[in-house]
PDB file of C-alpha atoms and ligand atoms in Angstrom:
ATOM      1  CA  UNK A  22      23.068  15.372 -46.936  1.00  0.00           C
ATOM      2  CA  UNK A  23      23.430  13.128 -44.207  1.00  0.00           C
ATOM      3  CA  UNK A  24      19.929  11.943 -42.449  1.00  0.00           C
ATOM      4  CA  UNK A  25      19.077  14.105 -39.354  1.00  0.00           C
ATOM      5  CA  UNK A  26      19.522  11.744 -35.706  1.00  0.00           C
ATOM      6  CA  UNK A  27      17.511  13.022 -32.964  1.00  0.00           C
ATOM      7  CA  UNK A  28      19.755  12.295 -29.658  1.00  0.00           C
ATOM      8  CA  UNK A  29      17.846  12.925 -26.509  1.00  0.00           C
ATOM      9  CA  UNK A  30      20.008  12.624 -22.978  1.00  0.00           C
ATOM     10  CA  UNK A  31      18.743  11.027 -19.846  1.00  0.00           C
ATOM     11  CA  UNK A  32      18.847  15.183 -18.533  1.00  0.00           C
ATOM     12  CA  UNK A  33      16.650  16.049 -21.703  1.00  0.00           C
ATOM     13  CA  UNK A  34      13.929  12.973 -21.323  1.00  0.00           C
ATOM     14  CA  UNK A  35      13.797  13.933 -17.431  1.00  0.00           C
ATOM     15  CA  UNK A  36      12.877  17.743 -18.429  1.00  0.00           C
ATOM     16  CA  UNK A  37      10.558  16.645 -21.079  1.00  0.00           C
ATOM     17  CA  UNK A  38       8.453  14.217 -19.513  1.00  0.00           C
ATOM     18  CA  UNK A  39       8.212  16.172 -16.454  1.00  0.00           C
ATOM     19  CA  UNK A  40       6.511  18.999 -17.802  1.00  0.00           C
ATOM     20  CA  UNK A  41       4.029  16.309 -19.725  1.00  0.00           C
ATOM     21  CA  UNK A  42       3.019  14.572 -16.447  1.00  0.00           C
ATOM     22  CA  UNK A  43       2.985  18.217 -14.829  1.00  0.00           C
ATOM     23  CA  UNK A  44       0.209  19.349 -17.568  1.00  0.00           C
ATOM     24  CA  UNK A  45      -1.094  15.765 -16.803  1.00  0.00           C
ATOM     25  CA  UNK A  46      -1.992  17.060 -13.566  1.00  0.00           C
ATOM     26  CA  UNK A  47       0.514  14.619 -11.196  1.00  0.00           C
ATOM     27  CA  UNK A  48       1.383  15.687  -8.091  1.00  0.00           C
ATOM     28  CA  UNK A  49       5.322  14.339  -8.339  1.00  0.00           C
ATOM     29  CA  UNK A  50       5.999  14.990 -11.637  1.00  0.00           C
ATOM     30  CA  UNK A  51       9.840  14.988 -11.901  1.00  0.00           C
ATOM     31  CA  UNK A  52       9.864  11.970  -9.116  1.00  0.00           C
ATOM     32  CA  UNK A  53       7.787  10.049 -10.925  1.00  0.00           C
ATOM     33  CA  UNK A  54       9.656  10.534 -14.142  1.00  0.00           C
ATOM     34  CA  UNK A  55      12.790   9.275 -12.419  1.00  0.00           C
ATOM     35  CA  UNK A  56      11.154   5.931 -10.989  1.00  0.00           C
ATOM     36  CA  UNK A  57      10.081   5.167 -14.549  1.00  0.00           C
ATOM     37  CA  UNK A  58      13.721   6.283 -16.801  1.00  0.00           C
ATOM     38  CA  UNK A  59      15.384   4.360 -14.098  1.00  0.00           C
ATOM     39  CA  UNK A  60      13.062   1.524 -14.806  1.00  0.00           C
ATOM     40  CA  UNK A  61      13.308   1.095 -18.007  1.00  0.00           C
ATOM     41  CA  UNK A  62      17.325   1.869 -17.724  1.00  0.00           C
ATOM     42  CA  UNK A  63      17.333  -0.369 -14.934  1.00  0.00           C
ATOM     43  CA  UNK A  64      19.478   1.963 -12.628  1.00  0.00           C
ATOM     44  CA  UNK A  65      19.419   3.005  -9.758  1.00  0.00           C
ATOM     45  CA  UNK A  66      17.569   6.624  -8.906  1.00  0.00           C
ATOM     46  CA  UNK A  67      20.118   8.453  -7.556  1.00  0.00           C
ATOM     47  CA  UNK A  68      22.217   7.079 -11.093  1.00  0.00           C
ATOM     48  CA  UNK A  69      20.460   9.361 -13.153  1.00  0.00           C
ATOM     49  CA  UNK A  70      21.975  12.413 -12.033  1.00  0.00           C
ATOM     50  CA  UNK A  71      25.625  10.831 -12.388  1.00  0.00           C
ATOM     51  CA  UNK A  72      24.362   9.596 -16.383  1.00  0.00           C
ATOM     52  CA  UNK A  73      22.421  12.979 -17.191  1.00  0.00           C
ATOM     53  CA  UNK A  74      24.265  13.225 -20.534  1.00  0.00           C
ATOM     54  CA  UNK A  75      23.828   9.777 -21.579  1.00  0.00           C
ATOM     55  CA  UNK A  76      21.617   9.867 -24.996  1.00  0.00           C
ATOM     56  CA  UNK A  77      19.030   7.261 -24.651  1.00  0.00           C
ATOM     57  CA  UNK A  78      18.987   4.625 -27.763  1.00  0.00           C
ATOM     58  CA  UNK A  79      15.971   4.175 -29.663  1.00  0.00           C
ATOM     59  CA  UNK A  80      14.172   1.423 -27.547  1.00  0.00           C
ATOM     60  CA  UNK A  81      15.114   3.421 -24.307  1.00  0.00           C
ATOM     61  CA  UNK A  82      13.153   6.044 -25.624  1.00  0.00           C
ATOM     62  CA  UNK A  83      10.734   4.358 -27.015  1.00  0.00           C
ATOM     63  CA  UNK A  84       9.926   2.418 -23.536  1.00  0.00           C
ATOM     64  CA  UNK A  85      10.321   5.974 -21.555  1.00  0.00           C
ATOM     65  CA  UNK A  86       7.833   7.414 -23.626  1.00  0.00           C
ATOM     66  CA  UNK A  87       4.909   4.498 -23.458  1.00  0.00           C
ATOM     67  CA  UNK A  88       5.523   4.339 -19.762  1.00  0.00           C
ATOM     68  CA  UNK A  89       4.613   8.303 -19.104  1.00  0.00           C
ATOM     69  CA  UNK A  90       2.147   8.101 -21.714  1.00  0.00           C
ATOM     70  CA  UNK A  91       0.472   5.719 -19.035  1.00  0.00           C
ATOM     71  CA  UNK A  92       1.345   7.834 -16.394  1.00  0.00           C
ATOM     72  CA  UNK A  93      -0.449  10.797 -18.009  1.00  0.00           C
ATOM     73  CA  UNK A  94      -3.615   9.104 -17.956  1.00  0.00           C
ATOM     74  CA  UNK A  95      -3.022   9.581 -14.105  1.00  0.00           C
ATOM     75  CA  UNK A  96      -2.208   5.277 -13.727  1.00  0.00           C
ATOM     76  CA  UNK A  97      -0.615   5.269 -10.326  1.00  0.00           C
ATOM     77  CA  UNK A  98       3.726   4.746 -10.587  1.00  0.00           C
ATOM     78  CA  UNK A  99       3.230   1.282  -8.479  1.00  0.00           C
ATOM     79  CA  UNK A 100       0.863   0.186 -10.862  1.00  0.00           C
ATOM     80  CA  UNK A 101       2.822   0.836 -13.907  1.00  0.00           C
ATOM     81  CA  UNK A 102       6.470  -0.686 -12.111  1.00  0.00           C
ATOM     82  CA  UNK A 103       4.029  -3.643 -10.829  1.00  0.00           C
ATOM     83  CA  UNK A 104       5.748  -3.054  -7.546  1.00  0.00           C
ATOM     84  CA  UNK A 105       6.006  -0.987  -4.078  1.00  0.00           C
ATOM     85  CA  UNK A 106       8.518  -1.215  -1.431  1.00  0.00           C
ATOM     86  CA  UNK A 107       6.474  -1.594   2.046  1.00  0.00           C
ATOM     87  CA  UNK A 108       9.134  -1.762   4.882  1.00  0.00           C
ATOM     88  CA  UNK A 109      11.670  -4.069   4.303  1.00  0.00           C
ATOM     89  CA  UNK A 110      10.302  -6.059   1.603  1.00  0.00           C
ATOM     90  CA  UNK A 111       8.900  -5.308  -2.581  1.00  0.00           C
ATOM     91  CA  UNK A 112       5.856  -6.052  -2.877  1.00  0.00           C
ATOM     92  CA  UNK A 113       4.258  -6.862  -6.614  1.00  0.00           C
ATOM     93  CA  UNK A 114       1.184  -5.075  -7.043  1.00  0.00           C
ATOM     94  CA  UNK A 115      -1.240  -4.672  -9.523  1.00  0.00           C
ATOM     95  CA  UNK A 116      -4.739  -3.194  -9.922  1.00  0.00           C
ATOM     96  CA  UNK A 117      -6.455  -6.549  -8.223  1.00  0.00           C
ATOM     97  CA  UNK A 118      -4.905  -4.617  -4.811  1.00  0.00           C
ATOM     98  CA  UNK A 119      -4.741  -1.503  -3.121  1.00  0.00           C
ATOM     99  CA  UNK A 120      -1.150   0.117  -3.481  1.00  0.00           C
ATOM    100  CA  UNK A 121       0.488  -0.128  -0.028  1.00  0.00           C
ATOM    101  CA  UNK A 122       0.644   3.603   1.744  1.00  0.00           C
ATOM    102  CA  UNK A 123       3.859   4.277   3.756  1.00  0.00           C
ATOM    103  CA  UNK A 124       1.258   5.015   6.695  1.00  0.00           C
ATOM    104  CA  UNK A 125      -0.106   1.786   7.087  1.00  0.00           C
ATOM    105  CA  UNK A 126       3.451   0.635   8.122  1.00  0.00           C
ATOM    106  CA  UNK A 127       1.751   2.038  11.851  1.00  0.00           C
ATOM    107  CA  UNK A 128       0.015  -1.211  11.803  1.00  0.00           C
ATOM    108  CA  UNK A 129       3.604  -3.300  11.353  1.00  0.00           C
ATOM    109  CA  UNK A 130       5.259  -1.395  14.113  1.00  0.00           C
ATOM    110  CA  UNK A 131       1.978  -2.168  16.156  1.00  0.00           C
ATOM    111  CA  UNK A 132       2.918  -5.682  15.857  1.00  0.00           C
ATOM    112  CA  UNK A 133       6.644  -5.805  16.258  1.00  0.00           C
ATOM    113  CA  UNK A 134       5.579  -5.502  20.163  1.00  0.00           C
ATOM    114  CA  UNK A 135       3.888  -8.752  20.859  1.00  0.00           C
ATOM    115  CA  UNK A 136       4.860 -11.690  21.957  1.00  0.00           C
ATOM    116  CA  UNK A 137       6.932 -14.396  21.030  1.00  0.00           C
ATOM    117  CA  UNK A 138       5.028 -17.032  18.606  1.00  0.00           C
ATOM    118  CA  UNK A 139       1.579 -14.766  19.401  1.00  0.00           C
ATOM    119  CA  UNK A 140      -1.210 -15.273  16.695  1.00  0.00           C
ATOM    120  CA  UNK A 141      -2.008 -12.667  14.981  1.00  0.00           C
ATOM    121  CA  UNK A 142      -4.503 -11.949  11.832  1.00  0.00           C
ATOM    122  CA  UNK A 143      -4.092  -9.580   9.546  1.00  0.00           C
ATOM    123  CA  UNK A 144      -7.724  -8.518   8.038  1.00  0.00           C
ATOM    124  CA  UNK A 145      -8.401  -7.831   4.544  1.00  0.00           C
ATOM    125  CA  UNK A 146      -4.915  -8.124   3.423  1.00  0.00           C
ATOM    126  CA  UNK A 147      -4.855  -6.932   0.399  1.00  0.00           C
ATOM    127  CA  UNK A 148      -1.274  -7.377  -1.372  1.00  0.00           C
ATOM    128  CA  UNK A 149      -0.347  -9.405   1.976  1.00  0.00           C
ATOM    129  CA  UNK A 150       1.486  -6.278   2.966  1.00  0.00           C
ATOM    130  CA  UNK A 151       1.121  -5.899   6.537  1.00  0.00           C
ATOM    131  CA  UNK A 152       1.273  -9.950   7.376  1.00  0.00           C
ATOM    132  CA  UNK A 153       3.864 -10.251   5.489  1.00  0.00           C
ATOM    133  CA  UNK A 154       6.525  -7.088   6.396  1.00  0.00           C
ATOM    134  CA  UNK A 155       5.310  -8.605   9.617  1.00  0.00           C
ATOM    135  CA  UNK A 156       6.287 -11.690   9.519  1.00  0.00           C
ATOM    136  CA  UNK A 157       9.771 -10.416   7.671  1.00  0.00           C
ATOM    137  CA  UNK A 158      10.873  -9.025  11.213  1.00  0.00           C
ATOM    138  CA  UNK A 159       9.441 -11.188  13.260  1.00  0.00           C
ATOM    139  CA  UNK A 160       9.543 -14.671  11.756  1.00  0.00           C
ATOM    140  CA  UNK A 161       8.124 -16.375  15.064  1.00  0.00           C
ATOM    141  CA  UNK A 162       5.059 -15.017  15.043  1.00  0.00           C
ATOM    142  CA  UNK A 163       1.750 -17.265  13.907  1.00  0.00           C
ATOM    143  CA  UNK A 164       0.653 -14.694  11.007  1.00  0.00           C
ATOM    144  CA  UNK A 165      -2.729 -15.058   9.492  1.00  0.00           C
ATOM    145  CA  UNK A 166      -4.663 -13.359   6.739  1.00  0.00           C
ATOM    146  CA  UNK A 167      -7.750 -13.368   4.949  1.00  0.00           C
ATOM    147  CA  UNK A 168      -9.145 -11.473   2.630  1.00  0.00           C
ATOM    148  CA  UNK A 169     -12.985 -11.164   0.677  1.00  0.00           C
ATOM    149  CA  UNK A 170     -11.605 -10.640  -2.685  1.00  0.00           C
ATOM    150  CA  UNK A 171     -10.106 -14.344  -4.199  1.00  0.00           C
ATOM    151  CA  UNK A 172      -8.326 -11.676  -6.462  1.00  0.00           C
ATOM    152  CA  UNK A 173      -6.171 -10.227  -3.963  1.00  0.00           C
ATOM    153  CA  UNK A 174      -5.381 -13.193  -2.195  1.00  0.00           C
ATOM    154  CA  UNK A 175      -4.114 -14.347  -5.436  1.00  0.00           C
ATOM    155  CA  UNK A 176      -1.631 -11.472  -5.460  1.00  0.00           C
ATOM    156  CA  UNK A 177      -0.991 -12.055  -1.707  1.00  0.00           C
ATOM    157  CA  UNK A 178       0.170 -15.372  -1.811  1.00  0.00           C
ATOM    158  CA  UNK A 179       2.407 -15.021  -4.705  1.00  0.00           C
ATOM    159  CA  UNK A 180       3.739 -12.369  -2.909  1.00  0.00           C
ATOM    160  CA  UNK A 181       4.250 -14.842   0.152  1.00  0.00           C
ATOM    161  CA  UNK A 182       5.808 -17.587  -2.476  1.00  0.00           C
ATOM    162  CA  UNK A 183       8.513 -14.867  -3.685  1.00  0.00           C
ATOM    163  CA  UNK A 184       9.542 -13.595  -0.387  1.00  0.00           C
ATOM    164  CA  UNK A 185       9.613 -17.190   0.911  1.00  0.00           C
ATOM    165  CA  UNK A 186       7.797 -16.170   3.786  1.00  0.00           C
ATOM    166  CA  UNK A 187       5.383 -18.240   5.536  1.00  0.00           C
ATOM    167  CA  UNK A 188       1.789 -16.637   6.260  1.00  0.00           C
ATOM    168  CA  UNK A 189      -1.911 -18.528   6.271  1.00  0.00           C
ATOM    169  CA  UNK A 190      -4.006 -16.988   3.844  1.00  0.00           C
ATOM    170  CA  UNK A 191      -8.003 -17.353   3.875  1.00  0.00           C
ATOM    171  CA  UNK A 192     -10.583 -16.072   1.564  1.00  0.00           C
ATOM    172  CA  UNK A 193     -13.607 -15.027   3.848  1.00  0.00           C
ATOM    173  CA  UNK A 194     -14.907 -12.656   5.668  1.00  0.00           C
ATOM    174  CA  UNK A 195     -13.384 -10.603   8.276  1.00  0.00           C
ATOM    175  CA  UNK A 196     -11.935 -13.666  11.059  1.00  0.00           C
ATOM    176  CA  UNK A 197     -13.792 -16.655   9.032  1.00  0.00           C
ATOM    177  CA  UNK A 198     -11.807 -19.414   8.311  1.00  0.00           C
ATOM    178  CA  UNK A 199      -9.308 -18.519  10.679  1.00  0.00           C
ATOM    179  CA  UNK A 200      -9.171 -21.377  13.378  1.00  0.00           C
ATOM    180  CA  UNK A 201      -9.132 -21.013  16.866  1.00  0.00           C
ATOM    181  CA  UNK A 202      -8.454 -17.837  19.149  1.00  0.00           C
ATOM    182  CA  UNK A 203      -6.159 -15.251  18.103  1.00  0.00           C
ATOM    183  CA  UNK A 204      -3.804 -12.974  20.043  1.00  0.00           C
ATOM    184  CA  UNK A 205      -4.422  -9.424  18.227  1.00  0.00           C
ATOM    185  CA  UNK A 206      -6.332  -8.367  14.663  1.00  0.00           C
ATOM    186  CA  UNK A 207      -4.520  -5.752  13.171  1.00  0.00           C
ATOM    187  CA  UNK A 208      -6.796  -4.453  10.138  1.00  0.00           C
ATOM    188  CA  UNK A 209      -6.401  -1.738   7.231  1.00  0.00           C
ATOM    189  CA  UNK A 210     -10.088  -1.922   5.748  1.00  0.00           C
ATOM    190  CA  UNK A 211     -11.938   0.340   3.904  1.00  0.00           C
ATOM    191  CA  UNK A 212     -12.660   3.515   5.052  1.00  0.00           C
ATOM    192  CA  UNK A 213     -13.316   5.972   2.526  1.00  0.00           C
ATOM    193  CA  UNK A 214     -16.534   7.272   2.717  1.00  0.00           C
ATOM    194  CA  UNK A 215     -19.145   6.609   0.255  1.00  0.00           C
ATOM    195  CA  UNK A 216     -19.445   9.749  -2.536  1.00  0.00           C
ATOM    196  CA  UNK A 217     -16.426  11.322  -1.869  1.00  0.00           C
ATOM    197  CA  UNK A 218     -14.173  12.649  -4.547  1.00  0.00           C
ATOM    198  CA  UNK A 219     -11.221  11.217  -4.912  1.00  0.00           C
ATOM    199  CA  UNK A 220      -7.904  11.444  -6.981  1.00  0.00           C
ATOM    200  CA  UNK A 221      -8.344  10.242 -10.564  1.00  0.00           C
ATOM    201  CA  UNK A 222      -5.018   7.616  -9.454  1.00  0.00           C
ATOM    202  CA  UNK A 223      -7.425   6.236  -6.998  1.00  0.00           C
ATOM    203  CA  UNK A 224     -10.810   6.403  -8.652  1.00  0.00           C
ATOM    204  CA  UNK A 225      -9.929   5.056 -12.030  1.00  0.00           C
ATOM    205  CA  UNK A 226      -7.482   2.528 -10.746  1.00  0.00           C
ATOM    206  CA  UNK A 227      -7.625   0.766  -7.111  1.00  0.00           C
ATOM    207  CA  UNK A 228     -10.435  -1.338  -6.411  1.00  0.00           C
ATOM    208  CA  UNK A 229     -13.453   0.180  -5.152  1.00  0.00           C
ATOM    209  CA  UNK A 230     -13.783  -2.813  -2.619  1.00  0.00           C
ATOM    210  CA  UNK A 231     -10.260  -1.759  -1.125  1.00  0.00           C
ATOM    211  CA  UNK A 232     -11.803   1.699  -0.610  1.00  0.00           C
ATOM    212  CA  UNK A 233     -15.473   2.593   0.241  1.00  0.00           C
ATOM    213  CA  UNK A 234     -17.525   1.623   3.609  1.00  0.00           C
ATOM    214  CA  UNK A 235     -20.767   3.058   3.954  1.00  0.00           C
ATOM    215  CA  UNK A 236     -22.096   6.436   4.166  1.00  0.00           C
ATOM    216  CA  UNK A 237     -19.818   7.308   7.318  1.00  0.00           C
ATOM    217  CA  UNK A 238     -16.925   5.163   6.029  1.00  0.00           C
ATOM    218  CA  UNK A 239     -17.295   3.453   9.221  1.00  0.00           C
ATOM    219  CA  UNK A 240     -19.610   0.508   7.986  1.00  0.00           C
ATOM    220  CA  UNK A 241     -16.926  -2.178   7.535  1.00  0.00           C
ATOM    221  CA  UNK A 242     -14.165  -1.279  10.501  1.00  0.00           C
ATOM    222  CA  UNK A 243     -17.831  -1.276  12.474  1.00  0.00           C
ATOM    223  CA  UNK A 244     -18.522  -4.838  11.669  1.00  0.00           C
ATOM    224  CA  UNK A 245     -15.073  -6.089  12.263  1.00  0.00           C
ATOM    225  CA  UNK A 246     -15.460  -5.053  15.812  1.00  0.00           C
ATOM    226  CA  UNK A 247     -18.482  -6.374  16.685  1.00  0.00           C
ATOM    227  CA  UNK A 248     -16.868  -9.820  16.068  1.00  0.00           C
ATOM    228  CA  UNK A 249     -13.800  -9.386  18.233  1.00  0.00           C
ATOM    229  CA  UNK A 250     -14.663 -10.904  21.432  1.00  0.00           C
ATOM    230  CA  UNK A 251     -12.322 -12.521  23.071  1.00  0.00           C
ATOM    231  CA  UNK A 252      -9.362 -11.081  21.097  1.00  0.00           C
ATOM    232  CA  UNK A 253      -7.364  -8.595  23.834  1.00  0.00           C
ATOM    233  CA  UNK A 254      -5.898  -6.227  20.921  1.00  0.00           C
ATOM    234  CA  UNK A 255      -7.066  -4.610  18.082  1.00  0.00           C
ATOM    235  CA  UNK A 256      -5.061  -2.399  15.600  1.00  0.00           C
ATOM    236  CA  UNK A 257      -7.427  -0.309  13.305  1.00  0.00           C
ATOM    237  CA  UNK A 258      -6.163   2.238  10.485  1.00  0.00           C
ATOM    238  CA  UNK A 259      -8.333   4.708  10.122  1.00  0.00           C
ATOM    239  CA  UNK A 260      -9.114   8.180   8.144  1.00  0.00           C
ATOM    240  CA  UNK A 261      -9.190  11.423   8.711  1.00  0.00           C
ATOM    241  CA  UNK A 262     -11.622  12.458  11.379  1.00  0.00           C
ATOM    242  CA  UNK A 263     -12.834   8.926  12.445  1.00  0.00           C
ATOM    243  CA  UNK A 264     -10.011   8.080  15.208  1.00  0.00           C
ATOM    244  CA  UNK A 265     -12.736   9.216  18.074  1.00  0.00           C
ATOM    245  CA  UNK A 266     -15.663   7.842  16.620  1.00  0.00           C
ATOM    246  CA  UNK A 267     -14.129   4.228  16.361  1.00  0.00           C
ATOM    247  CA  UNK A 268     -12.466   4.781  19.648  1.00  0.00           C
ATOM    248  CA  UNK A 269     -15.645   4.387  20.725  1.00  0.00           C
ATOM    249  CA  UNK A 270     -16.572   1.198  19.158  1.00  0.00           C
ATOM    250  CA  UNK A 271     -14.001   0.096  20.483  1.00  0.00           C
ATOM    251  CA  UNK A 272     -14.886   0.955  24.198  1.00  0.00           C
ATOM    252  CA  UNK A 273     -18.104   0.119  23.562  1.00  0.00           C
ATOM    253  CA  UNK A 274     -17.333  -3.561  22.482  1.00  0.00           C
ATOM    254  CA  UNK A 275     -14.778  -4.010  25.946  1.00  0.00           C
ATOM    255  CA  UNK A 276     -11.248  -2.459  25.009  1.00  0.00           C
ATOM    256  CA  UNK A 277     -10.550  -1.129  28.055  1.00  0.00           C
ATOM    257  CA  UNK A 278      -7.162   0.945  26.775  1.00  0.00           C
ATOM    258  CA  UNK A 279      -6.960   3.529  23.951  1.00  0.00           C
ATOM    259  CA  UNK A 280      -4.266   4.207  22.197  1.00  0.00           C
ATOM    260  CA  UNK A 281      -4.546   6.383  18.950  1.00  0.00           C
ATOM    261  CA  UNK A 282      -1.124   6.749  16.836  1.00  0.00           C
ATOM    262  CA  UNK A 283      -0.661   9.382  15.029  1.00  0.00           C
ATOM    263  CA  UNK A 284       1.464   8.879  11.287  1.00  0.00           C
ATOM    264  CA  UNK A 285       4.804  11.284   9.666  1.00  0.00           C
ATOM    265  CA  UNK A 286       2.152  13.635   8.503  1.00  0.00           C
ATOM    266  CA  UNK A 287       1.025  13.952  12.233  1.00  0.00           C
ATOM    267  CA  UNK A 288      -2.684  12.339  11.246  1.00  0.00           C
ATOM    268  CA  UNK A 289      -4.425  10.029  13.658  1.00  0.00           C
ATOM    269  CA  UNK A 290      -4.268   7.249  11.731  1.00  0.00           C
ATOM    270  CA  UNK A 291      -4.292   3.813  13.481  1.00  0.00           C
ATOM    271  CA  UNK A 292      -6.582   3.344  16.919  1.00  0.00           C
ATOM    272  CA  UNK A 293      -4.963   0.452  19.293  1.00  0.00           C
ATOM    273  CA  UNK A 294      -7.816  -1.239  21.408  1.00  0.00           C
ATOM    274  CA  UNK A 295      -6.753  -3.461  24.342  1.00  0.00           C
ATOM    275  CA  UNK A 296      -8.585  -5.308  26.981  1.00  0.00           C
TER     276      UNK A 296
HETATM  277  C1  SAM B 303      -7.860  -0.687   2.176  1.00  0.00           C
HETATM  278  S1  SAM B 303      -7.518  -2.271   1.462  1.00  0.00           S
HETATM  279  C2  SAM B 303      -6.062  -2.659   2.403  1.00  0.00           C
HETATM  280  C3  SAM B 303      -5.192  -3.724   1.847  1.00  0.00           C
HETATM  281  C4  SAM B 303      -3.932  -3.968   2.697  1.00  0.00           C
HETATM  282  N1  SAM B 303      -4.264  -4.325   4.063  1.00  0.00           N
HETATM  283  C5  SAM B 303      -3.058  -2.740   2.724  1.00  0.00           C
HETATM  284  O1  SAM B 303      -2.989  -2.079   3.753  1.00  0.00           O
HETATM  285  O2  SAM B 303      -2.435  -2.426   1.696  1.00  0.00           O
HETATM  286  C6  SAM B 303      -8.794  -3.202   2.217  1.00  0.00           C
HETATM  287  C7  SAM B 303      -8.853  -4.696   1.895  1.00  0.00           C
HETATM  288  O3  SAM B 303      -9.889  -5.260   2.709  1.00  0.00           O
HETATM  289  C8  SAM B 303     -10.596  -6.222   1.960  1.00  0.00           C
HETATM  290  N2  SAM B 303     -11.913  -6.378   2.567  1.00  0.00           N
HETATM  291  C9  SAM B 303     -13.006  -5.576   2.422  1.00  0.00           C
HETATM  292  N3  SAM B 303     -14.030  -6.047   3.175  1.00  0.00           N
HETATM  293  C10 SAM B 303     -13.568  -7.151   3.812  1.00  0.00           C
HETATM  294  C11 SAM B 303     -14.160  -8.087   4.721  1.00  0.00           C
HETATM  295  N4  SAM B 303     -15.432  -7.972   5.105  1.00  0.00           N
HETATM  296  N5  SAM B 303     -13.394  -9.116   5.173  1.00  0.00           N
HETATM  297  C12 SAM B 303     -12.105  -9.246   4.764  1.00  0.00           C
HETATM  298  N6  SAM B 303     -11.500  -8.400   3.899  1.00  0.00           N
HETATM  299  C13 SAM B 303     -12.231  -7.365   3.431  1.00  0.00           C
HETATM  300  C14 SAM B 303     -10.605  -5.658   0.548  1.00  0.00           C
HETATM  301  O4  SAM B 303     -10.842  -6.675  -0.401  1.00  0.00           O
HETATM  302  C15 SAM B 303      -9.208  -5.043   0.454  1.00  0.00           C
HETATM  303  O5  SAM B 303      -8.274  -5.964  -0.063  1.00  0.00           O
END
C-alpha cells in the first residue's frame, strides 16, 4: 500500500490557522495568518490569493505552524516578523520597544512643517520611529533623540545604521544630553494609565516602561513639559480623554496656541503647543 502524504495548500493552511488564532482570541485572525504564510513563503500578501492551491512542502509547513503557534499565545505579528512598516521606512522591532502604531505617524506629519535645518528632538524614541521617518522626508532637518531605556536605544540606532539615516541618539532623560536650544520636541511617551487592563499583546509583551505614567497617565507627558522653556513647539501624543487636560499644561507652562489633531479613527490624539 503506498504510504499516505498529507498535502496541505496555501488556501487550506490560511483556513486552518485562521480559525486557531480566532479561538486564540486575535482580533485579525485571517490578516495575521497572511503576514506570517507570506513570511515564511517570502511573497508578497496580495500573492497568496494568486498561489492558493500551491501545497506547502514540509518545512513550509512546519515554519507556518511554529509561527501561529506563537501567535496563539497572543505575541504581537511585529514581534514575531521582527519588523513594522512606520511611514516610509521598516523598522526592526523587538520586545526591547514599543511596536510603532500607525497613529503616531500624527507626530511625523507635525514635523514635515518646520523649517529648513530646524532642530528638533524626538523624546523617548523608542524604535527611533518618529526621528527617523522624520528625518527620511526631510533629510535637512537637525533630528535628535533620546531615550531612558539603553535597550531601546540599542534597537534605535541599529535601526538608524540600516536605513543609513543620520539622527543623534542620547540615553537620558527627557531633553538631557541634548545640547543647546532646540526648535520643537515632538514626544510619544507613556500614557497609559496605571491599573488599567490591557490586551494580553500588550501586557505580556511591550515594555511596561513604553506604557504606564502614573495614576492619571499624565505623570510623565507632565514632567516633560515642565522642562520646555524656551522651546516654541511642542507635539504631544496623547490617549483617550487626556487631549484637554494636557492642553492645559500646556497653557499653563506659556504655549500660547492649541492645536489638538485628531487621528483616522477620529481620536484626539496628538496636542500641538506653540508660543
Ligand atoms: C510609548 S513608547 C514610544 C516609543 C516611540 N516614540 C514610538 O512612538 O513608537 C515611550 C518611550 O519613552 C521612553 N521613556 C519613558 N520615560 C522617559 C523619559 N523620562 N525620558 C525619555 N524617554 C522616556 C520609554 O523608554 C519608551 O521607549
Amino acid at each position: 500500500m503506498p504510504e499516505a502524504t498529507f498535502a496541505l495548500t496555501v488556501g487550506d493552511a490560511v483556513t486552518r490557522s485562521t480559525q486557531l488564532l480566532t479561538e486564540a482570541g486575535c482580533d485579525t485572525p485571517r490578516l495575521d495568518v497572511e503576514l506570517l504564510l507570506a513570511d515564511v513563503l517570502g511573497v508578497d500578501r496580495a500573492r497568496l490569493v494568486l498561489d492558493r492551491d500551491q501545497v506547502l512542502d514540509a518545512d513550509e509547513l512546519a515554519r507556518l505552524g511554529g509561527l501561529v503557534c506563537r501567535r496563539c499565545t497572543r505575541e504581537p505579528v511585529a514581534y514575531i516578523l521582527g519588523r513594522k512598516a512606520f511611514r516610509r521606512i521598516k523598522l526592526t522591532v523587538d520586545p526591547r520597544v514599543l511596536i510603532p502604531r500607525p497613529e503616531t505617524e500624527l507626530l511625523v506629519e507635525v514635523g514635515l512643517s518646520f523649517e529648513a535645518g530646524a532642530r528638533v528632538v524626538d523624546v523617548g524614541t523608542g524604535s527611533g520611529a518618529v526621528a527617523l521617518a522624520l528625518k527620511d522626508e526631510r533629510p535637512d532637518l537637525n533630528m535628535w533623540a533620546t531615550d531612558v531605556d539603553a535597550d531601546a536605544l540599542e534597537v534605535a540606532r541599529g535601526n538608524a545604521e540600516r536605513l543609513g539615516l543620520d539622527v543623534q541618539f542620547v540615553q537620558g532623560d527627557m531633553l538631557d544630553g541634548v545640547g543647546g536650544p532646540c526648535d520643537a520636541v515632538l514626544a510619544n511617551l507613556p500614557y497609559v494609565e496605571e491599573g488599567v487592563a490591557l490586551e494580553a499583546e500588550i501586557s505580556s509583551y511591550e515594555p511596561p516602561g513604553a506604557l504606564f505614567a502614573g495614576p492619571d497617565g499624565l505623570a510623565v507627558i507632565r514632567r516633560l513639559v515642565g522642562m520646555l522653556s524656551g522651546v516654541p513647539l511642542v507635539a504631544l501624543e496623547v490617549g483617550e480623554g487626556q487631549a484637554t487636560a494636557v492642553s492645559e499644561l500646556l497653557r499653563g507652562s506659556g504655549f500660547l496656541e492649541i492645536e489638538i489633531l485628531r487621528d483616522l479613527a477620529d481620536h484626539e490624539r496628538v496636542v500641538v503647543g506653540r508660543r
